[in-house]
Coordinates of C-alpha atoms in Angstrom, one line a residue:
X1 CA 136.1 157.6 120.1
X2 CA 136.8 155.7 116.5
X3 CA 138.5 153.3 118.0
X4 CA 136.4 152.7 121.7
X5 CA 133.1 152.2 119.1
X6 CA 135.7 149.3 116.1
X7 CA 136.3 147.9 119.6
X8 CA 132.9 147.5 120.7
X9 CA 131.8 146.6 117.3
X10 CA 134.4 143.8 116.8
X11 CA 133.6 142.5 120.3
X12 CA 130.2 142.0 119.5
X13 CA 131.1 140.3 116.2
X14 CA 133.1 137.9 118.0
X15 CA 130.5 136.9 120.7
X16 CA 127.6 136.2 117.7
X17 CA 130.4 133.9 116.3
X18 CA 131.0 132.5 119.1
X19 CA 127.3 132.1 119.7
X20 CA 126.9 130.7 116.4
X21 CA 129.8 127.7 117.0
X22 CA 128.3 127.2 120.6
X23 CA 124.7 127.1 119.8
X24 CA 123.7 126.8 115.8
X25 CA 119.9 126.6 116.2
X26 CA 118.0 129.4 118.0
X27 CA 114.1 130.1 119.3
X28 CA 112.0 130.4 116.2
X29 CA 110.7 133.9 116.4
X30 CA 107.6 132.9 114.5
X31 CA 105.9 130.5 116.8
X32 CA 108.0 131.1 119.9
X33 CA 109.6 127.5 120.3
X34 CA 106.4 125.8 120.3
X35 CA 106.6 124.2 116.7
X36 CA 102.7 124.9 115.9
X37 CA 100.9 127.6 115.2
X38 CA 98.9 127.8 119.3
X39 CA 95.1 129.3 119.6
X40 CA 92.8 129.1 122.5
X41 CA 89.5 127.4 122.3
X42 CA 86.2 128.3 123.9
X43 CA 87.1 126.3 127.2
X44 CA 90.3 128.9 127.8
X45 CA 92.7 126.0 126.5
X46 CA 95.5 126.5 124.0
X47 CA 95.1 124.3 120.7
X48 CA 97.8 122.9 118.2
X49 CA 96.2 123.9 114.6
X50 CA 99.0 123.4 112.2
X51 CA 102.7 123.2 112.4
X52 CA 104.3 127.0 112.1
X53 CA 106.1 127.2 108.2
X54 CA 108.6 128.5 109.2
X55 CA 110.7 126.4 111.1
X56 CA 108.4 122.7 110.0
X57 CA 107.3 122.3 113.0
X58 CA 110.3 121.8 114.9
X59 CA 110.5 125.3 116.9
X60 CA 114.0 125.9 115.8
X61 CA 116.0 127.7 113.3
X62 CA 119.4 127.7 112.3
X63 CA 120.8 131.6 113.3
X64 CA 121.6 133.7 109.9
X65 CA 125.3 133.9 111.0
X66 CA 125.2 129.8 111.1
X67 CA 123.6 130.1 107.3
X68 CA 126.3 132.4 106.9
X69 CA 129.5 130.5 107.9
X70 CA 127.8 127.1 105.8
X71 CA 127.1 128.7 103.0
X72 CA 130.6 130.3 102.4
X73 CA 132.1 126.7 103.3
X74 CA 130.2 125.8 100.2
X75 CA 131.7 128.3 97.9
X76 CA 135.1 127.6 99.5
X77 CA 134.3 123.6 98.9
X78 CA 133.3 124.2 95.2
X79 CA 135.8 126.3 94.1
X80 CA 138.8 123.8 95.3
X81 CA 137.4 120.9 93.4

């Protein structure tokens, strides 16, 4: 049972890395992709009001485990110069 549920854990450890290499951006959560922050008017149509803060505007984020592996590059970098 231990080592069915180190198996299963690793496994999915290894697809978000490989996730992360293949793909470094994902959705933003916040605004769904679209980049703005979307209402609809009187008329039934959706309107752009201001670009989402969390991801500027562009509708994509970089995935935590992507922050992750760049951010430990840095200490790595830093600490051989």
């Amino acid at each position: 049972m231990l080592i069915a549920s180190t198996v299963l854990v690793l496994a999915t450890l290894a697809g978000y890395t490989l996730l992360c290499m293949a793909s470094p951006f994902g959705t933003c959560r916040k605004c769904s992709g679209a980049g703005a922050k979307l209402t609809v008017n009187r008329a039934g149509k959706l309107k752009r009001v201001k670009p989402c803060r969390r991801c500027k505007g562009h509708g994509k984020r970089l995935r935590i485990g992507r922050r992750l592996h760049n951010e430990s590059r840095e200490i790595h970098r830093a600490g051989n110069h």
